[in-house]
PDB file of N, CA, C and O in Angstrom:
ATOM      1  N   LEU P  11     -25.552 -71.190 -92.000  1.00 93.00           N
ATOM      2  CA  LEU P  11     -25.191 -69.600 -91.844  1.00 93.00           C
ATOM      3  C   LEU P  11     -23.727 -69.165 -92.806  1.00 93.00           C
ATOM      4  O   LEU P  11     -22.803 -69.380 -92.808  1.00 93.00           O
ATOM      5  N   VAL P  12     -24.133 -67.653 -93.500  1.00 95.00           N
ATOM      6  CA  VAL P  12     -23.221 -66.954 -94.080  1.00 95.00           C
ATOM      7  C   VAL P  12     -22.783 -65.889 -93.387  1.00 95.00           C
ATOM      8  O   VAL P  12     -23.870 -64.963 -92.998  1.00 95.00           O
ATOM      9  N   TYR P  13     -22.107 -65.842 -92.702  1.00 95.00           N
ATOM     10  CA  TYR P  13     -21.334 -64.459 -92.028  1.00 95.00           C
ATOM     11  C   TYR P  13     -20.605 -63.583 -92.634  1.00 95.00           C
ATOM     12  O   TYR P  13     -19.620 -64.230 -93.428  1.00 95.00           O
ATOM     13  N   SER P  14     -20.597 -62.310 -92.828  1.00 93.00           N
ATOM     14  CA  SER P  14     -20.070 -61.497 -93.641  1.00 93.00           C
ATOM     15  C   SER P  14     -19.772 -59.869 -92.837  1.00 93.00           C
ATOM     16  O   SER P  14     -20.227 -59.951 -92.067  1.00 93.00           O
ATOM     17  N   LYS P  15     -18.972 -59.361 -93.027  1.00 93.00           N
ATOM     18  CA  LYS P  15     -18.529 -57.543 -92.484  1.00 93.00           C
ATOM     19  C   LYS P  15     -17.772 -57.040 -93.556  1.00 93.00           C
ATOM     20  O   LYS P  15     -17.567 -57.551 -94.669  1.00 93.00           O
ATOM     21  N   ILE P  16     -18.798 -55.614 -93.255  1.00 95.00           N
ATOM     22  CA  ILE P  16     -18.701 -54.898 -94.783  1.00 95.00           C
ATOM     23  C   ILE P  16     -18.111 -53.589 -93.759  1.00 95.00           C
ATOM     24  O   ILE P  16     -18.379 -53.133 -92.652  1.00 95.00           O
ATOM     25  N   THR P  17     -17.614 -52.109 -94.710  1.00 94.00           N
ATOM     26  CA  THR P  17     -17.645 -51.333 -94.489  1.00 94.00           C
ATOM     27  C   THR P  17     -18.341 -50.503 -95.164  1.00 94.00           C
ATOM     28  O   THR P  17     -18.733 -50.258 -95.734  1.00 94.00           O
ATOM     29  N   ASP P  18     -19.255 -49.829 -94.014  1.00 93.00           N
ATOM     30  CA  ASP P  18     -20.221 -48.632 -94.733  1.00 93.00           C
ATOM     31  C   ASP P  18     -20.009 -47.276 -94.227  1.00 93.00           C
ATOM     32  O   ASP P  18     -19.213 -46.644 -93.714  1.00 93.00           O
ATOM     33  N   LYS P  19     -19.526 -46.775 -95.840  1.00 94.00           N
ATOM     34  CA  LYS P  19     -19.139 -45.665 -95.346  1.00 94.00           C
ATOM     35  C   LYS P  19     -20.268 -44.396 -96.212  1.00 94.00           C
ATOM     36  O   LYS P  19     -20.631 -44.709 -97.868  1.00 94.00           O
ATOM     37  N   LEU P  20     -20.757 -43.552 -95.493  1.00 93.00           N
ATOM     38  CA  LEU P  20     -21.823 -42.347 -95.424  1.00 93.00           C
ATOM     39  C   LEU P  20     -21.084 -41.074 -95.691  1.00 93.00           C
ATOM     40  O   LEU P  20     -20.089 -40.431 -94.950  1.00 93.00           O
ATOM     41  N   VAL P  21     -21.095 -40.629 -97.343  1.00 95.00           N
ATOM     42  CA  VAL P  21     -20.712 -39.327 -97.801  1.00 95.00           C
ATOM     43  C   VAL P  21     -21.787 -38.503 -98.076  1.00 95.00           C
ATOM     44  O   VAL P  21     -22.613 -38.895 -98.697  1.00 95.00           O
ATOM     45  N   PRO P  22     -21.116 -37.375 -98.266  1.00 93.00           N
ATOM     46  CA  PRO P  22     -22.270 -36.273 -98.469  1.00 93.00           C
ATOM     47  C   PRO P  22     -22.309 -36.206-100.059  1.00 93.00           C
ATOM     48  O   PRO P  22     -21.275 -36.845-100.917  1.00 93.00           O
ATOM     49  N   GLU P  23     -23.283 -35.243-100.738  1.00 89.00           N
ATOM     50  CA  GLU P  23     -23.949 -35.522-102.200  1.00 89.00           C
ATOM     51  C   GLU P  23     -22.599 -34.930-102.693  1.00 89.00           C
ATOM     52  O   GLU P  23     -21.624 -34.059-102.090  1.00 89.00           O
ATOM     53  N   GLY P  24     -22.240 -35.268-104.158  1.00 89.00           N
ATOM     54  CA  GLY P  24     -20.814 -35.183-104.609  1.00 89.00           C
ATOM     55  C   GLY P  24     -19.768 -35.803-104.414  1.00 89.00           C
ATOM     56  O   GLY P  24     -18.450 -35.206-104.800  1.00 89.00           O
ATOM     57  N   TYR P  25     -19.233 -36.594-103.579  1.00 92.00           N
ATOM     58  CA  TYR P  25     -18.429 -36.982-102.583  1.00 92.00           C
ATOM     59  C   TYR P  25     -17.858 -38.161-104.232  1.00 92.00           C
ATOM     60  O   TYR P  25     -18.337 -38.758-104.881  1.00 92.00           O
ATOM     61  N   VAL P  26     -16.339 -37.979-104.382  1.00 93.00           N
ATOM     62  CA  VAL P  26     -15.780 -38.592-105.634  1.00 93.00           C
ATOM     63  C   VAL P  26     -15.088 -39.912-104.835  1.00 93.00           C
ATOM     64  O   VAL P  26     -14.414 -39.983-104.320  1.00 93.00           O
ATOM     65  N   ILE P  27     -15.843 -41.017-105.480  1.00 95.00           N
ATOM     66  CA  ILE P  27     -14.864 -42.230-104.894  1.00 95.00           C
ATOM     67  C   ILE P  27     -13.464 -42.210-105.368  1.00 95.00           C
ATOM     68  O   ILE P  27     -13.164 -42.289-106.274  1.00 95.00           O
ATOM     69  N   THR P  28     -12.604 -43.203-104.627  1.00 96.00           N
ATOM     70  CA  THR P  28     -11.034 -43.233-104.926  1.00 96.00           C
ATOM     71  C   THR P  28     -11.354 -44.445-105.845  1.00 96.00           C
ATOM     72  O   THR P  28     -12.100 -45.640-105.813  1.00 96.00           O
ATOM     73  N   GLU P  29      -9.885 -44.590-106.655  1.00 97.00           N
ATOM     74  CA  GLU P  29      -9.767 -45.948-107.084  1.00 97.00           C
ATOM     75  C   GLU P  29      -9.725 -47.231-105.841  1.00 97.00           C
ATOM     76  O   GLU P  29     -10.283 -48.161-106.398  1.00 97.00           O
ATOM     77  N   GLU P  30      -9.405 -47.189-105.043  1.00 96.00           N
ATOM     78  CA  GLU P  30      -9.221 -47.917-104.025  1.00 96.00           C
ATOM     79  C   GLU P  30     -10.651 -48.251-103.660  1.00 96.00           C
ATOM     80  O   GLU P  30     -10.642 -49.431-103.099  1.00 96.00           O
ATOM     81  N   GLU P  31     -11.428 -47.457-103.084  1.00 96.00           N
ATOM     82  CA  GLU P  31     -12.670 -47.528-102.560  1.00 96.00           C
ATOM     83  C   GLU P  31     -13.257 -48.362-103.743  1.00 96.00           C
ATOM     84  O   GLU P  31     -14.454 -49.274-103.230  1.00 96.00           O
ATOM     85  N   GLN P  32     -13.343 -47.718-105.010  1.00 96.00           N
ATOM     86  CA  GLN P  32     -13.891 -48.670-106.168  1.00 96.00           C
ATOM     87  C   GLN P  32     -13.600 -50.098-105.885  1.00 96.00           C
ATOM     88  O   GLN P  32     -14.140 -51.104-106.232  1.00 96.00           O
ATOM     89  N   GLN P  33     -12.359 -50.934-105.521  1.00 96.00           N
ATOM     90  CA  GLN P  33     -11.523 -51.391-105.810  1.00 96.00           C
ATOM     91  C   GLN P  33     -12.331 -52.506-104.168  1.00 96.00           C
ATOM     92  O   GLN P  33     -12.507 -53.404-104.839  1.00 96.00           O
ATOM     93  N   LYS P  34     -12.775 -51.528-103.373  1.00 95.00           N
ATOM     94  CA  LYS P  34     -13.294 -52.791-102.136  1.00 95.00           C
ATOM     95  C   LYS P  34     -14.315 -52.520-102.097  1.00 95.00           C
ATOM     96  O   LYS P  34     -15.215 -53.889-102.145  1.00 95.00           O
ATOM     97  N   ILE P  35     -15.104 -51.844-102.980  1.00 95.00           N
ATOM     98  CA  ILE P  35     -16.439 -51.771-103.603  1.00 95.00           C
ATOM     99  C   ILE P  35     -16.703 -53.313-104.522  1.00 95.00           C
ATOM    100  O   ILE P  35     -17.357 -54.224-104.247  1.00 95.00           O
ATOM    101  N   ASP P  36     -15.961 -53.191-105.745  1.00 96.00           N
ATOM    102  CA  ASP P  36     -15.937 -54.380-106.618  1.00 96.00           C
ATOM    103  C   ASP P  36     -15.593 -55.980-105.818  1.00 96.00           C
ATOM    104  O   ASP P  36     -16.191 -56.518-106.448  1.00 96.00           O
ATOM    105  N   ARG P  37     -15.134 -55.822-104.914  1.00 94.00           N
ATOM    106  CA  ARG P  37     -14.430 -56.903-104.143  1.00 94.00           C
ATOM    107  C   ARG P  37     -15.594 -57.329-103.051  1.00 94.00           C
ATOM    108  O   ARG P  37     -15.745 -58.500-102.400  1.00 94.00           O
ATOM    109  N   GLY P  38     -16.681 -56.501-102.623  1.00 91.00           N
ATOM    110  CA  GLY P  38     -17.670 -56.592-101.693  1.00 91.00           C
ATOM    111  C   GLY P  38     -17.000 -56.711-100.477  1.00 91.00           C
ATOM    112  O   GLY P  38     -17.884 -57.305 -99.417  1.00 91.00           O
ATOM    113  N   GLU P  39     -16.541 -55.665-100.084  1.00 93.00           N
ATOM    114  CA  GLU P  39     -15.481 -55.627 -98.645  1.00 93.00           C
ATOM    115  C   GLU P  39     -16.419 -53.838 -98.071  1.00 93.00           C
ATOM    116  O   GLU P  39     -16.040 -53.658 -97.082  1.00 93.00           O
ATOM    117  N   MET P  40     -17.104 -53.312 -99.320  1.00 96.00           N
ATOM    118  CA  MET P  40     -17.377 -51.904 -98.730  1.00 96.00           C
ATOM    119  C   MET P  40     -18.853 -51.119 -99.301  1.00 96.00           C
ATOM    120  O   MET P  40     -19.173 -51.683-100.699  1.00 96.00           O
ATOM    121  N   TRP P  41     -19.395 -50.516 -98.257  1.00 92.00           N
ATOM    122  CA  TRP P  41     -20.504 -49.765 -99.330  1.00 92.00           C
ATOM    123  C   TRP P  41     -20.170 -48.622 -99.501  1.00 92.00           C
ATOM    124  O   TRP P  41     -19.930 -48.018 -98.242  1.00 92.00           O
ATOM    125  N   ILE P  42     -20.568 -47.853-100.226  1.00 95.00           N
ATOM    126  CA  ILE P  42     -20.606 -46.039 -99.990  1.00 95.00           C
ATOM    127  C   ILE P  42     -22.163 -45.557-100.369  1.00 95.00           C
ATOM    128  O   ILE P  42     -22.388 -46.081-101.472  1.00 95.00           O
ATOM    129  N   SER P  43     -22.552 -44.917 -99.694  1.00 91.00           N
ATOM    130  CA  SER P  43     -23.997 -44.235 -99.800  1.00 91.00           C
ATOM    131  C   SER P  43     -23.913 -42.634 -99.495  1.00 91.00           C
ATOM    132  O   SER P  43     -22.973 -42.801 -98.840  1.00 91.00           O
ATOM    133  N   THR P  44     -24.621 -42.099-100.168  1.00 90.00           N
ATOM    134  CA  THR P  44     -25.036 -40.725 -99.909  1.00 90.00           C
ATOM    135  C   THR P  44     -26.122 -40.515 -99.367  1.00 90.00           C
ATOM    136  O   THR P  44     -26.818 -41.160 -99.138  1.00 90.00           O
ATOM    137  N   GLY P  45     -25.794 -39.075 -99.119  1.00 81.00           N
ATOM    138  CA  GLY P  45     -27.038 -38.358 -98.549  1.00 81.00           C
ATOM    139  C   GLY P  45     -26.962 -38.217 -96.917  1.00 81.00           C
ATOM    140  O   GLY P  45     -27.888 -37.689 -96.020  1.00 81.00           O
ATOM    141  N   GLY P  46     -25.804 -38.140 -96.241  1.00 70.00           N
ATOM    142  CA  GLY P  46     -25.109 -38.037 -95.309  1.00 70.00           C
ATOM    143  C   GLY P  46     -24.853 -36.583 -95.078  1.00 70.00           C
ATOM    144  O   GLY P  46     -25.430 -35.899 -95.920  1.00 70.00           O
ATOM    145  N   GLY P  47     -24.850 -35.963 -94.225  1.00 80.00           N
ATOM    146  CA  GLY P  47     -24.840 -34.260 -93.983  1.00 80.00           C
ATOM    147  C   GLY P  47     -23.105 -34.407 -94.557  1.00 80.00           C
ATOM    148  O   GLY P  47     -22.804 -34.733 -95.750  1.00 80.00           O
ATOM    149  N   ASP P  48     -22.770 -33.050 -93.879  1.00 86.00           N
ATOM    150  CA  ASP P  48     -21.257 -32.786 -94.481  1.00 86.00           C
ATOM    151  C   ASP P  48     -20.409 -33.686 -94.155  1.00 86.00           C
ATOM    152  O   ASP P  48     -18.870 -33.934 -94.933  1.00 86.00           O
ATOM    153  N   GLU P  49     -20.338 -34.414 -93.475  1.00 90.00           N
ATOM    154  CA  GLU P  49     -19.482 -35.144 -92.587  1.00 90.00           C
ATOM    155  C   GLU P  49     -19.400 -36.707 -93.074  1.00 90.00           C
ATOM    156  O   GLU P  49     -20.562 -37.198 -93.563  1.00 90.00           O
ATOM    157  N   ILE P  50     -18.182 -37.526 -93.610  1.00 93.00           N
ATOM    158  CA  ILE P  50     -18.156 -38.729 -93.825  1.00 93.00           C
ATOM    159  C   ILE P  50     -18.055 -39.339 -92.245  1.00 93.00           C
ATOM    160  O   ILE P  50     -17.408 -39.117 -91.357  1.00 93.00           O
ATOM    161  N   GLU P  51     -18.954 -40.343 -92.085  1.00 91.00           N
ATOM    162  CA  GLU P  51     -19.212 -40.985 -91.587  1.00 91.00           C
ATOM    163  C   GLU P  51     -18.823 -42.985 -91.848  1.00 91.00           C
ATOM    164  O   GLU P  51     -19.285 -43.201 -93.043  1.00 91.00           O
ATOM    165  N   VAL P  52     -17.771 -43.410 -91.189  1.00 93.00           N
ATOM    166  CA  VAL P  52     -17.525 -44.848 -91.826  1.00 93.00           C
ATOM    167  C   VAL P  52     -18.075 -45.971 -90.390  1.00 93.00           C
ATOM    168  O   VAL P  52     -17.472 -45.582 -89.108  1.00 93.00           O
ATOM    169  N   SER P  53     -18.669 -46.746 -90.354  1.00 91.00           N
ATOM    170  CA  SER P  53     -18.984 -48.223 -89.625  1.00 91.00           C
ATOM    171  C   SER P  53     -18.849 -49.052 -90.142  1.00 91.00           C
ATOM    172  O   SER P  53     -18.838 -49.466 -91.567  1.00 91.00           O
ATOM    173  N   ASP P  54     -18.510 -50.202 -89.166  1.00 93.00           N
ATOM    174  CA  ASP P  54     -18.656 -51.616 -89.946  1.00 93.00           C
ATOM    175  C   ASP P  54     -19.943 -52.269 -89.848  1.00 93.00           C
ATOM    176  O   ASP P  54     -20.639 -51.526 -88.530  1.00 93.00           O
ATOM    177  N   VAL P  55     -20.359 -52.736 -90.449  1.00 93.00           N
ATOM    178  CA  VAL P  55     -21.774 -53.857 -90.672  1.00 93.00           C
ATOM    179  C   VAL P  55     -21.423 -55.068 -90.667  1.00 93.00           C
ATOM    180  O   VAL P  55     -20.468 -55.673 -91.675  1.00 93.00           O
ATOM    181  N   GLN P  56     -22.072 -56.033 -89.886  1.00 95.00           N
ATOM    182  CA  GLN P  56     -21.772 -57.438 -90.106  1.00 95.00           C
ATOM    183  C   GLN P  56     -23.499 -58.083 -89.937  1.00 95.00           C
ATOM    184  O   GLN P  56     -23.982 -57.384 -89.470  1.00 95.00           O
ATOM    185  N   PHE P  57     -23.736 -59.154 -90.496  1.00 93.00           N
ATOM    186  CA  PHE P  57     -24.451 -59.689 -90.602  1.00 93.00           C
ATOM    187  C   PHE P  57     -24.832 -61.114 -91.071  1.00 93.00           C
ATOM    188  O   PHE P  57     -23.363 -61.569 -91.647  1.00 93.00           O
ATOM    189  N   VAL P  58     -25.689 -61.785 -91.018  1.00 96.00           N
ATOM    190  CA  VAL P  58     -25.430 -63.214 -90.899  1.00 96.00           C
ATOM    191  C   VAL P  58     -26.822 -63.341 -91.812  1.00 96.00           C
ATOM    192  O   VAL P  58     -27.975 -63.070 -91.650  1.00 96.00           O
ATOM    193  N   THR P  59     -26.724 -64.200 -93.372  1.00 96.00           N
ATOM    194  CA  THR P  59     -27.903 -64.450 -93.595  1.00 96.00           C
ATOM    195  C   THR P  59     -27.954 -66.195 -93.718  1.00 96.00           C
ATOM    196  O   THR P  59     -26.875 -67.116 -93.642  1.00 96.00           O
ATOM    197  N   TRP P  60     -29.382 -66.703 -94.050  1.00 96.00           N
ATOM    198  CA  TRP P  60     -29.717 -68.229 -94.478  1.00 96.00           C
ATOM    199  C   TRP P  60     -30.771 -68.041 -95.013  1.00 96.00           C
ATOM    200  O   TRP P  60     -31.546 -66.895 -95.063  1.00 96.00           O
ATOM    201  N   THR P  61     -31.546 -69.120 -95.780  1.00 94.00           N
ATOM    202  CA  THR P  61     -32.409 -69.503 -96.193  1.00 94.00           C
ATOM    203  C   THR P  61     -32.843 -71.065 -95.489  1.00 94.00           C
ATOM    204  O   THR P  61     -32.711 -71.971 -95.014  1.00 94.00           O
ATOM    205  N   LYS P  62     -34.249 -70.436 -94.974  1.00 90.00           N
ATOM    206  CA  LYS P  62     -35.247 -71.641 -94.446  1.00 90.00           C
ATOM    207  C   LYS P  62     -36.647 -72.210 -95.157  1.00 90.00           C
ATOM    208  O   LYS P  62     -37.383 -70.734 -95.471  1.00 90.00           O
ATOM    209  N   ASP P  63     -36.615 -72.910 -95.450  1.00 92.00           N
ATOM    210  CA  ASP P  63     -38.402 -73.349 -96.400  1.00 92.00           C
ATOM    211  C   ASP P  63     -38.608 -72.309 -97.489  1.00 92.00           C
ATOM    212  O   ASP P  63     -39.181 -71.691 -97.969  1.00 92.00           O
ATOM    213  N   GLY P  64     -37.243 -72.201 -98.287  1.00 94.00           N
ATOM    214  CA  GLY P  64     -37.589 -71.223 -99.370  1.00 94.00           C
ATOM    215  C   GLY P  64     -37.505 -69.928 -99.208  1.00 94.00           C
ATOM    216  O   GLY P  64     -37.619 -68.761-100.028  1.00 94.00           O
ATOM    217  N   ILE P  65     -37.409 -69.240 -97.517  1.00 94.00           N
ATOM    218  CA  ILE P  65     -37.589 -67.955 -97.533  1.00 94.00           C
ATOM    219  C   ILE P  65     -35.616 -67.692 -96.833  1.00 94.00           C
ATOM    220  O   ILE P  65     -35.429 -68.235 -96.240  1.00 94.00           O
ATOM    221  N   ALA P  66     -35.429 -66.662 -97.688  1.00 96.00           N
ATOM    222  CA  ALA P  66     -34.268 -65.559 -97.238  1.00 96.00           C
ATOM    223  C   ALA P  66     -34.325 -64.781 -95.768  1.00 96.00           C
ATOM    224  O   ALA P  66     -35.200 -64.086 -96.121  1.00 96.00           O
ATOM    225  N   TYR P  67     -33.728 -64.892 -94.566  1.00 96.00           N
ATOM    226  CA  TYR P  67     -33.197 -64.193 -93.517  1.00 96.00           C
ATOM    227  C   TYR P  67     -32.089 -63.885 -93.635  1.00 96.00           C
ATOM    228  O   TYR P  67     -31.094 -64.007 -94.089  1.00 96.00           O
ATOM    229  N   ASN P  68     -31.984 -62.521 -92.780  1.00 95.00           N
ATOM    230  CA  ASN P  68     -30.867 -61.721 -93.094  1.00 95.00           C
ATOM    231  C   ASN P  68     -30.631 -60.935 -91.151  1.00 95.00           C
ATOM    232  O   ASN P  68     -31.822 -60.098 -91.268  1.00 95.00           O
ATOM    233  N   LEU P  69     -29.898 -61.237 -90.675  1.00 95.00           N
ATOM    234  CA  LEU P  69     -29.916 -60.423 -89.358  1.00 95.00           C
ATOM    235  C   LEU P  69     -28.399 -59.510 -89.464  1.00 95.00           C
ATOM    236  O   LEU P  69     -27.353 -60.090 -89.590  1.00 95.00           O
ATOM    237  N   MET P  70     -28.929 -58.317 -89.264  1.00 93.00           N
ATOM    238  CA  MET P  70     -27.657 -57.076 -89.635  1.00 93.00           C
ATOM    239  C   MET P  70     -27.277 -56.607 -88.320  1.00 93.00           C
ATOM    240  O   MET P  70     -28.406 -56.002 -87.373  1.00 93.00           O
ATOM    241  N   ASP P  71     -26.131 -56.164 -88.334  1.00 92.00           N
ATOM    242  CA  ASP P  71     -25.611 -55.232 -86.806  1.00 92.00           C
ATOM    243  C   ASP P  71     -24.723 -54.205 -87.616  1.00 92.00           C
ATOM    244  O   ASP P  71     -23.942 -54.527 -87.680  1.00 92.00           O
ATOM    245  N   MET P  72     -25.305 -53.228 -86.961  1.00 88.00           N
ATOM    246  CA  MET P  72     -24.411 -51.691 -87.627  1.00 88.00           C
ATOM    247  C   MET P  72     -23.701 -51.112 -86.559  1.00 88.00           C
ATOM    248  O   MET P  72     -24.505 -51.583 -85.576  1.00 88.00           O
ATOM    249  N   GLY P  73     -22.424 -50.946 -87.026  1.00 84.00           N
ATOM    250  CA  GLY P  73     -21.652 -50.630 -85.949  1.00 84.00           C
ATOM    251  C   GLY P  73     -20.932 -51.979 -85.022  1.00 84.00           C
ATOM    252  O   GLY P  73     -19.981 -51.578 -84.277  1.00 84.00           O
ATOM    253  N   CYS P  74     -21.477 -53.146 -85.669  1.00 80.00           N
ATOM    254  CA  CYS P  74     -20.484 -54.164 -84.913  1.00 80.00           C
ATOM    255  C   CYS P  74     -20.887 -54.287 -83.380  1.00 80.00           C
ATOM    256  O   CYS P  74     -19.637 -54.037 -82.547  1.00 80.00           O
ATOM    257  N   VAL P  75     -21.826 -54.084 -82.453  1.00 85.00           N
ATOM    258  CA  VAL P  75     -21.668 -53.845 -80.943  1.00 85.00           C
ATOM    259  C   VAL P  75     -21.844 -55.296 -80.503  1.00 85.00           C
ATOM    260  O   VAL P  75     -21.434 -55.268 -78.905  1.00 85.00           O
ATOM    261  N   VAL P  76     -21.633 -56.432 -81.348  1.00 90.00           N
ATOM    262  CA  VAL P  76     -22.235 -57.637 -80.597  1.00 90.00           C
ATOM    263  C   VAL P  76     -20.855 -58.450 -81.274  1.00 90.00           C
ATOM    264  O   VAL P  76     -20.673 -58.725 -82.608  1.00 90.00           O
ATOM    265  N   GLU P  77     -20.136 -59.028 -80.534  1.00 92.00           N
ATOM    266  CA  GLU P  77     -19.243 -60.307 -80.730  1.00 92.00           C
ATOM    267  C   GLU P  77     -19.707 -61.108 -81.767  1.00 92.00           C
ATOM    268  O   GLU P  77     -20.691 -61.240 -82.007  1.00 92.00           O
ATOM    269  N   LYS P  78     -19.072 -61.233 -82.778  1.00 93.00           N
ATOM    270  CA  LYS P  78     -19.248 -62.266 -83.997  1.00 93.00           C
ATOM    271  C   LYS P  78     -19.542 -63.638 -83.459  1.00 93.00           C
ATOM    272  O   LYS P  78     -20.459 -64.077 -83.619  1.00 93.00           O
ATOM    273  N   SER P  79     -18.737 -64.154 -82.374  1.00 94.00           N
ATOM    274  CA  SER P  79     -19.981 -65.134 -81.888  1.00 94.00           C
ATOM    275  C   SER P  79     -21.146 -65.124 -81.232  1.00 94.00           C
ATOM    276  O   SER P  79     -22.074 -66.373 -81.510  1.00 94.00           O
ATOM    277  N   GLU P  80     -21.492 -64.108 -80.682  1.00 94.00           N
ATOM    278  CA  GLU P  80     -22.653 -63.916 -80.301  1.00 94.00           C
ATOM    279  C   GLU P  80     -23.880 -63.694 -80.955  1.00 94.00           C
ATOM    280  O   GLU P  80     -24.749 -64.296 -80.958  1.00 94.00           O
ATOM    281  N   PHE P  81     -23.013 -63.128 -82.445  1.00 94.00           N
ATOM    282  CA  PHE P  81     -24.141 -62.777 -82.949  1.00 94.00           C
ATOM    283  C   PHE P  81     -24.721 -63.694 -83.899  1.00 94.00           C
ATOM    284  O   PHE P  81     -25.914 -64.305 -84.187  1.00 94.00           O
ATOM    285  N   LEU P  82     -23.777 -64.853 -84.510  1.00 95.00           N
ATOM    286  CA  LEU P  82     -23.930 -65.776 -84.932  1.00 95.00           C
ATOM    287  C   LEU P  82     -24.737 -67.117 -83.687  1.00 95.00           C
ATOM    288  O   LEU P  82     -25.745 -67.552 -84.315  1.00 95.00           O
ATOM    289  N   GLU P  83     -24.296 -66.492 -82.800  1.00 95.00           N
ATOM    290  CA  GLU P  83     -25.472 -67.747 -81.739  1.00 95.00           C
ATOM    291  C   GLU P  83     -27.092 -66.923 -81.826  1.00 95.00           C
ATOM    292  O   GLU P  83     -28.226 -67.843 -81.845  1.00 95.00           O
ATOM    293  N   MET P  84     -27.200 -65.570 -81.712  1.00 93.00           N
ATOM    294  CA  MET P  84     -28.417 -65.082 -81.815  1.00 93.00           C
ATOM    295  C   MET P  84     -29.178 -65.498 -83.398  1.00 93.00           C
ATOM    296  O   MET P  84     -30.221 -66.167 -82.909  1.00 93.00           O
ATOM    297  N   ALA P  85     -28.342 -65.444 -84.254  1.00 94.00           N
ATOM    298  CA  ALA P  85     -28.987 -66.502 -85.563  1.00 94.00           C
ATOM    299  C   ALA P  85     -29.628 -67.912 -85.356  1.00 94.00           C
ATOM    300  O   ALA P  85     -30.647 -67.944 -85.769  1.00 94.00           O
ATOM    301  N   ARG P  86     -28.754 -68.337 -84.631  1.00 94.00           N
ATOM    302  CA  ARG P  86     -28.679 -69.737 -84.672  1.00 94.00           C
ATOM    303  C   ARG P  86     -30.631 -69.814 -83.654  1.00 94.00           C
ATOM    304  O   ARG P  86     -31.000 -70.877 -83.655  1.00 94.00           O
ATOM    305  N   GLU P  87     -30.428 -68.780 -82.675  1.00 94.00           N
ATOM    306  CA  GLU P  87     -31.541 -68.543 -81.810  1.00 94.00           C
ATOM    307  C   GLU P  87     -33.149 -68.470 -82.796  1.00 94.00           C
ATOM    308  O   GLU P  87     -33.800 -69.128 -82.197  1.00 94.00           O
ATOM    309  N   VAL P  88     -32.517 -67.804 -83.531  1.00 91.00           N
ATOM    310  CA  VAL P  88     -34.137 -67.112 -84.491  1.00 91.00           C
ATOM    311  C   VAL P  88     -34.248 -68.619 -85.222  1.00 91.00           C
ATOM    312  O   VAL P  88     -35.323 -68.519 -85.230  1.00 91.00           O
ATOM    313  N   ILE P  89     -33.715 -69.320 -85.788  1.00 89.00           N
ATOM    314  CA  ILE P  89     -33.223 -70.211 -86.750  1.00 89.00           C
ATOM    315  C   ILE P  89     -34.412 -71.320 -85.719  1.00 89.00           C
ATOM    316  O   ILE P  89     -35.424 -71.893 -85.883  1.00 89.00           O
ATOM    317  N   ARG P  90     -34.047 -71.538 -84.386  1.00 88.00           N
ATOM    318  CA  ARG P  90     -34.720 -72.536 -84.027  1.00 88.00           C
ATOM    319  C   ARG P  90     -36.047 -71.940 -83.216  1.00 88.00           C
ATOM    320  O   ARG P  90     -37.066 -72.641 -83.199  1.00 88.00           O
TER     321      ARG P  90
END
């Protein structure tokens, strides 16, 4: 299991990415998506990935409403 957590920033069309944000994107710490309303929305996303029998799986939690340990246990349950 590979656990990751990233910041997701939903921005309006025409938003200009800052240098700091670009560095976070380059390091894999942030996603920036356009198409939201006029307001900027920021949330955390956690996910667990694994491969079984040549198939890649991804379990994702937007908003991180589940604790990391519980989230990993959910993935283990799916695998079993």
